[in-house]
PDB file of C-alpha atoms and ligand atoms in Angstrom:
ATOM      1  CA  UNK A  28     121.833 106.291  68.215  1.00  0.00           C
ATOM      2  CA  UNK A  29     124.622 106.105  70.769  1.00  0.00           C
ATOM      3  CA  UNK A  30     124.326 102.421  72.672  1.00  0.00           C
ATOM      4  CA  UNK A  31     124.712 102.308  76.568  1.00  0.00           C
ATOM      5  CA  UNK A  32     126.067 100.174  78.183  1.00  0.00           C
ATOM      6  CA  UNK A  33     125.394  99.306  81.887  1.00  0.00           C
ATOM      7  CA  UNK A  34     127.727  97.036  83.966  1.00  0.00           C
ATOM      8  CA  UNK A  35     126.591  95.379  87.229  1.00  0.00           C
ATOM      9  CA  UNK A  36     129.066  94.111  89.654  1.00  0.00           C
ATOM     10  CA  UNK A  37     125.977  91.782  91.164  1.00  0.00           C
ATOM     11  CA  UNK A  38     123.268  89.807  90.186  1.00  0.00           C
ATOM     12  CA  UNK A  39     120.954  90.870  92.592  1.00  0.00           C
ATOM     13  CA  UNK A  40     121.502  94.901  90.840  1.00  0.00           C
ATOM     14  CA  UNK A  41     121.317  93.213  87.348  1.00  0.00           C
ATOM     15  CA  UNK A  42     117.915  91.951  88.170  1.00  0.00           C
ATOM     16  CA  UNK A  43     115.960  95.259  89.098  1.00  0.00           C
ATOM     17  CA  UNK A  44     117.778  96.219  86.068  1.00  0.00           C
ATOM     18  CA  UNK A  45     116.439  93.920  83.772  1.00  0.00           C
ATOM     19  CA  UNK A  46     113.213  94.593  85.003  1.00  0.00           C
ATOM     20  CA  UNK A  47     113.335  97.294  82.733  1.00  0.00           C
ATOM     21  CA  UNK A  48     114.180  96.446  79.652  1.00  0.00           C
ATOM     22  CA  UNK A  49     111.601  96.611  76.724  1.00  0.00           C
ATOM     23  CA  UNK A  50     112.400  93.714  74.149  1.00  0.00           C
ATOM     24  CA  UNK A  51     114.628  92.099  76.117  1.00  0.00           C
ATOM     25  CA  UNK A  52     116.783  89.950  73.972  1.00  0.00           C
ATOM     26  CA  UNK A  53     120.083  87.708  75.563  1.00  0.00           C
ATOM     27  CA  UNK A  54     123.334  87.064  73.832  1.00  0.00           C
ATOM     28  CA  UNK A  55     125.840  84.759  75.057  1.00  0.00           C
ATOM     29  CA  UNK A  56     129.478  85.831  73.904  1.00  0.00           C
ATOM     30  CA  UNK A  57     132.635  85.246  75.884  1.00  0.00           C
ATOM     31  CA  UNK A  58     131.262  83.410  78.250  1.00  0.00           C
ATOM     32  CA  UNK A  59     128.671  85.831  79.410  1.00  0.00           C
ATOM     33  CA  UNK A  60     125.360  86.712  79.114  1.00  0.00           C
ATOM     34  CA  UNK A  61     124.252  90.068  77.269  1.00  0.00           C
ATOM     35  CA  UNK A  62     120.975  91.915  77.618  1.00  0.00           C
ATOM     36  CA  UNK A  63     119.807  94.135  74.685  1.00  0.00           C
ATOM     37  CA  UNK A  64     116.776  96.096  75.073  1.00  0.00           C
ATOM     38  CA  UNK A  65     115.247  99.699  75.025  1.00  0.00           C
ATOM     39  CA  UNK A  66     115.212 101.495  78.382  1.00  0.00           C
ATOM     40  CA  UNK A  67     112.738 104.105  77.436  1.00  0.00           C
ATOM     41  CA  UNK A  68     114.329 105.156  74.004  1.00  0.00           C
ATOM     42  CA  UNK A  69     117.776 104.347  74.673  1.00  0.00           C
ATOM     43  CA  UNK A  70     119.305 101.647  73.110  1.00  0.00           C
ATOM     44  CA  UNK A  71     120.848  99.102  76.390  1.00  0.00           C
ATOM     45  CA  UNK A  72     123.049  96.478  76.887  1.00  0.00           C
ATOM     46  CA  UNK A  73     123.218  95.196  80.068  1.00  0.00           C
ATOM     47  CA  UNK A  74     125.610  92.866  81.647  1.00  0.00           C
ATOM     48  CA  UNK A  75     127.553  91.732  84.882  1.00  0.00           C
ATOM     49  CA  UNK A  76     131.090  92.337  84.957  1.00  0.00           C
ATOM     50  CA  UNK A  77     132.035  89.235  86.907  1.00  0.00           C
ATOM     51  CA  UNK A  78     134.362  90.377  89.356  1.00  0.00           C
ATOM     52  CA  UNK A  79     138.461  91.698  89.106  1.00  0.00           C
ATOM     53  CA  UNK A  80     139.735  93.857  86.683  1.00  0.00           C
ATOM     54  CA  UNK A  81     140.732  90.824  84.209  1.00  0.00           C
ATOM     55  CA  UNK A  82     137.389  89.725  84.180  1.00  0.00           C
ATOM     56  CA  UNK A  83     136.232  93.317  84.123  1.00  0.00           C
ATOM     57  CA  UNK A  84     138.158  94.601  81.005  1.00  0.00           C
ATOM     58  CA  UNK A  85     137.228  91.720  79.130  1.00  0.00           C
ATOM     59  CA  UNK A  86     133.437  92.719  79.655  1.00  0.00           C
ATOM     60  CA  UNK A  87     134.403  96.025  78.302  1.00  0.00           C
ATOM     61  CA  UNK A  88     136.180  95.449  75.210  1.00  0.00           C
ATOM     62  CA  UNK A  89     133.764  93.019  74.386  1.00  0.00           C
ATOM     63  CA  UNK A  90     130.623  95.174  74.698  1.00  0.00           C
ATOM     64  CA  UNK A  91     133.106  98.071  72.643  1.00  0.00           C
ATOM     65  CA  UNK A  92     134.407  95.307  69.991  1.00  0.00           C
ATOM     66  CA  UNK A  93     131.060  93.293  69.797  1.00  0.00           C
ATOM     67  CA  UNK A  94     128.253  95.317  70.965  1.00  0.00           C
ATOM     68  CA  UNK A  95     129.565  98.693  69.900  1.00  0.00           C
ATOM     69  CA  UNK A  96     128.544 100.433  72.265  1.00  0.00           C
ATOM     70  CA  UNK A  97     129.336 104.024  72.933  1.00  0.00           C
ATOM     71  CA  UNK A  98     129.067 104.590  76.679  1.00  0.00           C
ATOM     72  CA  UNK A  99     130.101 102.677  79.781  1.00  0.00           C
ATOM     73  CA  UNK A 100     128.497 103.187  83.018  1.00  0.00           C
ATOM     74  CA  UNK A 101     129.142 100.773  85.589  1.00  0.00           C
ATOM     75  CA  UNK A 102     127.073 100.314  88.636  1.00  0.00           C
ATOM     76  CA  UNK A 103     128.426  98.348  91.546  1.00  0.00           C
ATOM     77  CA  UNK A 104     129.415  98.370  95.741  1.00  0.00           C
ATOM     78  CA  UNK A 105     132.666  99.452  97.298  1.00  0.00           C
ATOM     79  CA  UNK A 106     134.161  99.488 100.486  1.00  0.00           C
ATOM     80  CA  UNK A 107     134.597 103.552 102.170  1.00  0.00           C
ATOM     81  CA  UNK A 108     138.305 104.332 102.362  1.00  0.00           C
ATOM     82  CA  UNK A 109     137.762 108.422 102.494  1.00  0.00           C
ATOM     83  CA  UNK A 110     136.761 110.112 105.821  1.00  0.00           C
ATOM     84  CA  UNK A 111     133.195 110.808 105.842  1.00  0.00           C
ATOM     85  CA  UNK A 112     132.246 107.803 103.622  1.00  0.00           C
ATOM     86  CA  UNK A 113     129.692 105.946 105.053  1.00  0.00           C
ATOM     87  CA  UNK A 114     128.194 102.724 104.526  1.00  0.00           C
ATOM     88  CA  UNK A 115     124.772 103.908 102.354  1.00  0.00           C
ATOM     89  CA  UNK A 116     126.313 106.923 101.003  1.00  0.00           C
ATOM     90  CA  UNK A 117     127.451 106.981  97.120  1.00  0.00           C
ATOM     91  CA  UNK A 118     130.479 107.626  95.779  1.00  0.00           C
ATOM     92  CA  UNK A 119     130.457 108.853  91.706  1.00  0.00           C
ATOM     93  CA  UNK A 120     133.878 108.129  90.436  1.00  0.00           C
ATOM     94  CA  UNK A 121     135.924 111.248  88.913  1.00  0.00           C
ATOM     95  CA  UNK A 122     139.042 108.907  88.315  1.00  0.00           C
ATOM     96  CA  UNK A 123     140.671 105.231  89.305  1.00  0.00           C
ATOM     97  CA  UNK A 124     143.502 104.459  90.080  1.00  0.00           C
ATOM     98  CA  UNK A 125     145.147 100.555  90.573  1.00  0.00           C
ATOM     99  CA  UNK A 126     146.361 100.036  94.560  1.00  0.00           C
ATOM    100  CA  UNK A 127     147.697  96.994  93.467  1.00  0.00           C
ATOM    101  CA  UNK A 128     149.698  97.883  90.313  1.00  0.00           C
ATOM    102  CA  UNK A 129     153.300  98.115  91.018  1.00  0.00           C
ATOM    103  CA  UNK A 130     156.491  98.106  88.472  1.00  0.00           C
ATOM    104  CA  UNK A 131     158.651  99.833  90.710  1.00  0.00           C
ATOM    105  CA  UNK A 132     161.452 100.320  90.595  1.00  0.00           C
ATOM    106  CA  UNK A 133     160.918 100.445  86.387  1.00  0.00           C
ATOM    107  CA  UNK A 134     158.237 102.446  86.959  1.00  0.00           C
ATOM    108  CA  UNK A 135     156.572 105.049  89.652  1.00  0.00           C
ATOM    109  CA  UNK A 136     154.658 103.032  91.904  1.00  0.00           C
ATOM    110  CA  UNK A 137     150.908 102.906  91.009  1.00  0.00           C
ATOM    111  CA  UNK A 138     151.588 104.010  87.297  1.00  0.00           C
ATOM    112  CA  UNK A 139     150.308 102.057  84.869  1.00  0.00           C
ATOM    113  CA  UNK A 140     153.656 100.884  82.429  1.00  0.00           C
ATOM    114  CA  UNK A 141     153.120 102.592  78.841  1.00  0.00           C
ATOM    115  CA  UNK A 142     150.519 104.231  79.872  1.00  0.00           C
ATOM    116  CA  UNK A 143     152.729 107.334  81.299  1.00  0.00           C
ATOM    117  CA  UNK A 144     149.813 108.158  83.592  1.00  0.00           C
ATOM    118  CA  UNK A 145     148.712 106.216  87.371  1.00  0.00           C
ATOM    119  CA  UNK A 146     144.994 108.110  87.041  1.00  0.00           C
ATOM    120  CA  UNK A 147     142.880 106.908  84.897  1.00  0.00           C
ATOM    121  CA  UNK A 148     139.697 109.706  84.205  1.00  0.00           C
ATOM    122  CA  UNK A 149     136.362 109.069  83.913  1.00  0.00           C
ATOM    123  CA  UNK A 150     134.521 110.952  81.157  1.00  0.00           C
ATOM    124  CA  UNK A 151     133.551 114.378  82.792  1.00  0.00           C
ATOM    125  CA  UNK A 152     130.212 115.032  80.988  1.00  0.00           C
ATOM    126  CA  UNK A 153     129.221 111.892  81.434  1.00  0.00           C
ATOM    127  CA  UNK A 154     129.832 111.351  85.133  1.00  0.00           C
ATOM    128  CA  UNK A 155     128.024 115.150  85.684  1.00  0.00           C
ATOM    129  CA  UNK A 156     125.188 113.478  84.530  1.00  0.00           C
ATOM    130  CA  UNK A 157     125.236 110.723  86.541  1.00  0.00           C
ATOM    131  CA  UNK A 158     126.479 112.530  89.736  1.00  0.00           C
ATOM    132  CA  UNK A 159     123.025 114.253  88.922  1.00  0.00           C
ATOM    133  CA  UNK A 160     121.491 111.118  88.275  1.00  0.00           C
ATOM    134  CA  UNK A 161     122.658 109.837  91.855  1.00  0.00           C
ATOM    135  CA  UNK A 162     121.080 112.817  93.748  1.00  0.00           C
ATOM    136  CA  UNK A 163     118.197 112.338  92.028  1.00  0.00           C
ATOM    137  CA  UNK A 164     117.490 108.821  93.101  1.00  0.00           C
ATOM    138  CA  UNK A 165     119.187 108.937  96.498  1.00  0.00           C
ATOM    139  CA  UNK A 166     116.302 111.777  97.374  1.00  0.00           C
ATOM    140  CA  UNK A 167     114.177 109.122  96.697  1.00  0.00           C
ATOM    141  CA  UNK A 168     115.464 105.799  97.640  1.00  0.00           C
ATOM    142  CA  UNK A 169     118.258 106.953 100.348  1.00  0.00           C
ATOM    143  CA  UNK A 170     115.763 108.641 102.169  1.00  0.00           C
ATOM    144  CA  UNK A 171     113.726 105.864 102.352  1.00  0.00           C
ATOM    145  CA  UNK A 172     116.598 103.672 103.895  1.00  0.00           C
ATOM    146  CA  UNK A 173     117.250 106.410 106.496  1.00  0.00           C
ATOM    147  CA  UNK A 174     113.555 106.576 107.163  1.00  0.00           C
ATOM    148  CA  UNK A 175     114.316 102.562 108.192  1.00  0.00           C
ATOM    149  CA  UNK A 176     117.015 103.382 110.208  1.00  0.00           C
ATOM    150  CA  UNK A 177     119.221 101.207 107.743  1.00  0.00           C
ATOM    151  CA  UNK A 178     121.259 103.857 107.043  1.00  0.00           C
ATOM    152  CA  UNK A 179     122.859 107.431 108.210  1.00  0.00           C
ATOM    153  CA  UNK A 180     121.117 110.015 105.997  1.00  0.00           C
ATOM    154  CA  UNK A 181     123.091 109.028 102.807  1.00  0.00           C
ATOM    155  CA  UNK A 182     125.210 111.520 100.748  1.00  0.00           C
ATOM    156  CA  UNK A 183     126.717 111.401  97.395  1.00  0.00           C
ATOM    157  CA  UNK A 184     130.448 111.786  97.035  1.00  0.00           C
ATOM    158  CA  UNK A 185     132.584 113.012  94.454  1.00  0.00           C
ATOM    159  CA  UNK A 186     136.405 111.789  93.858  1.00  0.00           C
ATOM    160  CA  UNK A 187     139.192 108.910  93.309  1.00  0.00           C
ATOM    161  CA  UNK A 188     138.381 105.178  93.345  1.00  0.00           C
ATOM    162  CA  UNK A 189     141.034 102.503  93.769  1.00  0.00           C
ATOM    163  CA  UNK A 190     140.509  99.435  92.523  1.00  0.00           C
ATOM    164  CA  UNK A 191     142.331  96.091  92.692  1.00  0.00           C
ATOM    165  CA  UNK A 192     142.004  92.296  92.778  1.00  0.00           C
ATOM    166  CA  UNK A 193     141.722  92.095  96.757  1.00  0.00           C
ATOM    167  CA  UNK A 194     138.382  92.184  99.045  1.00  0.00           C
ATOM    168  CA  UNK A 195     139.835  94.551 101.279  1.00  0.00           C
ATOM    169  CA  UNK A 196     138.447  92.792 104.941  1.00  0.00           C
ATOM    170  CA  UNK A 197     140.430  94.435 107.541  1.00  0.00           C
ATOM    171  CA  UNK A 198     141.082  97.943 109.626  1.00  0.00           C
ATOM    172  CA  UNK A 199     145.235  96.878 109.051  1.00  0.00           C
ATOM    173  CA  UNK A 200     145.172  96.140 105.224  1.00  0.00           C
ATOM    174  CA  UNK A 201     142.508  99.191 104.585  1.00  0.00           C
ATOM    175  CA  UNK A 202     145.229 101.879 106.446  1.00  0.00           C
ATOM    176  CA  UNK A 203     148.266 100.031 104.719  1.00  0.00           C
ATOM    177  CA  UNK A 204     146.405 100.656 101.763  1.00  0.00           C
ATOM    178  CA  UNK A 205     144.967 104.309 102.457  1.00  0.00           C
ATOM    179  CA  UNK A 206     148.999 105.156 103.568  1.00  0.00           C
ATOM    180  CA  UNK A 207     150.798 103.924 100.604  1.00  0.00           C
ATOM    181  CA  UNK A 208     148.386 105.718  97.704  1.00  0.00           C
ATOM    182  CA  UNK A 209     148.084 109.088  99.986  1.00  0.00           C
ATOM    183  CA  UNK A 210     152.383 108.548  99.888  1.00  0.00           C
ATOM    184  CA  UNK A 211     151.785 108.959  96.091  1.00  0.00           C
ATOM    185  CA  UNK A 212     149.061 112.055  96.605  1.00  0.00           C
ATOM    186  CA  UNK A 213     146.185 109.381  95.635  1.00  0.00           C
ATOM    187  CA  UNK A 214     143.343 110.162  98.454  1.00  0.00           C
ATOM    188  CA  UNK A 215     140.669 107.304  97.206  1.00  0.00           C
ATOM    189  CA  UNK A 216     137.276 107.762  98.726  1.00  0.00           C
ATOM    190  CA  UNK A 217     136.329 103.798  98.063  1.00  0.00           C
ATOM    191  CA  UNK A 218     137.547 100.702  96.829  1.00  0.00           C
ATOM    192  CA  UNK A 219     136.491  97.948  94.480  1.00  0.00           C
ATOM    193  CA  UNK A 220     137.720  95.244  92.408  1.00  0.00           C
ATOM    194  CA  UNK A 221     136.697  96.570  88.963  1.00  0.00           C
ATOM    195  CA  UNK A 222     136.001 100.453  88.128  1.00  0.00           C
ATOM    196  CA  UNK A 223     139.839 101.168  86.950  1.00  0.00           C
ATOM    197  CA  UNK A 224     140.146  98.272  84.088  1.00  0.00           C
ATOM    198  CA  UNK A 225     137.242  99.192  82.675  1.00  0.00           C
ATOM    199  CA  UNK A 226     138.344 102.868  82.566  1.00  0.00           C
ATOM    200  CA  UNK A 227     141.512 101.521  81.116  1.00  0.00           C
ATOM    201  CA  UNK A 228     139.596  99.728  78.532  1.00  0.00           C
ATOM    202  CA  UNK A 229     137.165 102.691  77.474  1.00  0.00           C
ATOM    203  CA  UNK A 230     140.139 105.305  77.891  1.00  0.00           C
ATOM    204  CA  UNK A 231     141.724 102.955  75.197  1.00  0.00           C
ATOM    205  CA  UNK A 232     139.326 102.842  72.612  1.00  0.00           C
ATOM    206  CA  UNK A 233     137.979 106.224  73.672  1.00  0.00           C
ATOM    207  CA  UNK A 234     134.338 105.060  74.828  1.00  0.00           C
ATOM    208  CA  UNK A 235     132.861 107.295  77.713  1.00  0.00           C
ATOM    209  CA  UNK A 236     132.832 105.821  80.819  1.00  0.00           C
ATOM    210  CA  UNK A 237     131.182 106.463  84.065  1.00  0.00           C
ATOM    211  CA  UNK A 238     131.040 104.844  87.147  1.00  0.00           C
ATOM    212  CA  UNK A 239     129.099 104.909  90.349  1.00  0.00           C
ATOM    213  CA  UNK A 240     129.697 102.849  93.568  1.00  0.00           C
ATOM    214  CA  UNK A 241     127.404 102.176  96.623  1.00  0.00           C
ATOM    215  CA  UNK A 242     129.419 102.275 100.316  1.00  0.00           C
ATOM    216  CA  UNK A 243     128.445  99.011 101.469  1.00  0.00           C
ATOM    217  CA  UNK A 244     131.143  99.011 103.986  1.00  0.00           C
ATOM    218  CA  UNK A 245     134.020 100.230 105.324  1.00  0.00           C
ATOM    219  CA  UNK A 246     136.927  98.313 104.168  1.00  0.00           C
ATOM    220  CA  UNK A 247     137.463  96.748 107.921  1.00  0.00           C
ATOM    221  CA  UNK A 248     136.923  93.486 109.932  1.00  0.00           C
ATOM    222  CA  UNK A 249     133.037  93.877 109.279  1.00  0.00           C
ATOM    223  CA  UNK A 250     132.990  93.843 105.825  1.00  0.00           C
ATOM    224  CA  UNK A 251     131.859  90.794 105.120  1.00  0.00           C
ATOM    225  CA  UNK A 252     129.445  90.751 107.549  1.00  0.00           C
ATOM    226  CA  UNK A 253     127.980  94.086 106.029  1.00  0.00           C
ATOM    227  CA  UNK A 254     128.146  92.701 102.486  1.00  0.00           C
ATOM    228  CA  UNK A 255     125.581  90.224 101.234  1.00  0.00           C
ATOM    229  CA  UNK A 256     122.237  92.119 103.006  1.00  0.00           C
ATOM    230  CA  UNK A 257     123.576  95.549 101.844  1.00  0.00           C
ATOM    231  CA  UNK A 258     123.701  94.659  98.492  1.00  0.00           C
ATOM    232  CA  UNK A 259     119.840  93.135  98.282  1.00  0.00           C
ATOM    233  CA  UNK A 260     118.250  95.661 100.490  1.00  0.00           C
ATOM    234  CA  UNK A 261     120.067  98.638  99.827  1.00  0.00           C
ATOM    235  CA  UNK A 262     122.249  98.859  96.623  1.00  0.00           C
ATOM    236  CA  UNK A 263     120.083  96.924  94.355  1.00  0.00           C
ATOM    237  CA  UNK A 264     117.763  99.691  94.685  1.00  0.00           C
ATOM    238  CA  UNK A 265     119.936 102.519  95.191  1.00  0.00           C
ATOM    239  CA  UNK A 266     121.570 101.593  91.197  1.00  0.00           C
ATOM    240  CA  UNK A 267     117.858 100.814  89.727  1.00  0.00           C
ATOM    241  CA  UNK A 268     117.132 104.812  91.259  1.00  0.00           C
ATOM    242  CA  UNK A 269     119.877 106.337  90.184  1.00  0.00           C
ATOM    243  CA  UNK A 270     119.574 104.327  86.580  1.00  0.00           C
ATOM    244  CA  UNK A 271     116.144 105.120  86.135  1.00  0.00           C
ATOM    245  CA  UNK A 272     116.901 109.009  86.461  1.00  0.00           C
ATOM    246  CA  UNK A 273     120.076 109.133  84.028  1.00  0.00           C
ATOM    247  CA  UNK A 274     118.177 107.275  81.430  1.00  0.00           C
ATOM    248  CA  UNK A 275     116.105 110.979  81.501  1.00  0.00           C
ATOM    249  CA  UNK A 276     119.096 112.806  81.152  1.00  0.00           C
ATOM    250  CA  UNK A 277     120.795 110.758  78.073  1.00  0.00           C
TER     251      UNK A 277
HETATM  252  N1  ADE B   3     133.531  95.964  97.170  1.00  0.00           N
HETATM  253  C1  ADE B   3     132.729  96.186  98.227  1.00  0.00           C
HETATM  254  N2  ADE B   3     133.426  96.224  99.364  1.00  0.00           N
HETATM  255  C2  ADE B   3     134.717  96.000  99.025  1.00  0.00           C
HETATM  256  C3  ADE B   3     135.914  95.890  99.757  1.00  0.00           C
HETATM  257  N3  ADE B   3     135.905  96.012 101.072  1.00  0.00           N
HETATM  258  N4  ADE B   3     137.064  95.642  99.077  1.00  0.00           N
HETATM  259  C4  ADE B   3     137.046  95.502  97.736  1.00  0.00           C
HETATM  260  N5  ADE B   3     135.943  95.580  96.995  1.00  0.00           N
HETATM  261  C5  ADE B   3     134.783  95.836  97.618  1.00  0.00           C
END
């Protein structure tokens, strides 16, 4: 049977995660600790990424090389670059790309040397399911957040992610950003630190991968303000929802 992995970005998602998982066994390997379990009666190995892409693609090859498993799907929080992301809406990655990757003038700004390519896909049958998966739980949890008034009534988003090794904390740096990939015809919807190495990784080795990303701000001045008590009361939950409903649809 196929082995999936799921990648946290946070502890505080990890936990609900782990929650879980029947027969919960831990592995340490590379410095990091591995959960293997059964999540219903799918075999799971759960794990954080850490956080940048380095410390990212290492997670993945070693739960390809050592874990073998045959599916990514990384859960995590992102700041809203698109118009009409919100903080508490959901955005299911369709493909990365790397803001901060730049070989120019050797290479085209944003591609990704040897690689002949700057986008790097997610698989597509894979991230249907989870895109399903997301409206799924966001019917449920989402609409309990809005019922709080925590949240705009939350919607799930389809498109680009950029990634790079930068918290992106202000309006400036978030349009410097937005301006140079929509130059290049990139239009990211959100940004994190993590979601293209690991599609680098699985595009490598030719693992499905999958990734899904919480708006738990907006890429601005506020962002760190917004951080820390999104992720606990909102995300946490959001990525144990939307979990809990693919692991029906694996
Ligand atoms: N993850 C969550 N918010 C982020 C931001 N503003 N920049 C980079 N990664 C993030």
């Amino acid at each position: 049977m196929t082995t999936t992995a799921i990648v946290s970005a946070l502890l505080d998602e990890q936990k609900g995660l782990l929650d879980q998982l029947q027969h919960a066994h831990k592995e340490q390997r590379a410095g990091r600790t591995f959960w293997r379990g059964q999540w219903g009666d799918q075999d799971v190995v759960l794990v954080l990424s850490r956080i940048g892409k380095v410390a990212a693609a290492s997670t993945a090859t070693t739960l390809i090389e050592a874990f073998g498993v045959g599916r990514v799907v990384f859960t995590g929080v992102a700041g809203g670059l698109g118009e009409g992301v919100r903080v508490g809406d959901v955005v299911v990655a369709e493909d990365f790309v790397q803001h901060d990757m730049d070989s120019s003038p050797l290479f085209a700004r944003y591609e990704i040397p040897l690689y002949g390519r700057s986008r790097l896909p997610c698989d597509p049958s894979l991230t249907a399911l989870l895109q399903q998966a997301a409206n799924a739980g966001l019917a449920v949890a989402g609409d309990h957040f809005h019922r709080e008034r925590l949240i705009a009534e939350p919607r799930v988003h389809r498109g680009l992610v950029a990634s790079g090794d930068r918290f992106v904390s202000s309006a400036e740096e978030a349009a410097t950003l937005r301006q140079g990939l929509h130059g290049a015809g990139h239009i990211p919807l959100a940004v994190e630190m993590e979601g293209a190495a690991v599609a680098q990784v699985c595009l490598d080795y030719g693992v499905p991968f999958a990734a899904m990303r919480t708006i738990s701000d907006r890429a601005d001045d506020q962002a760190h303000v917004d951080f820390s008590a999104f992720v606990q009361q909102v995300a946490s939950p959001y990525a144990l929802a939307i979990v809990r409903e693919l692991m029906k649809l694996l």
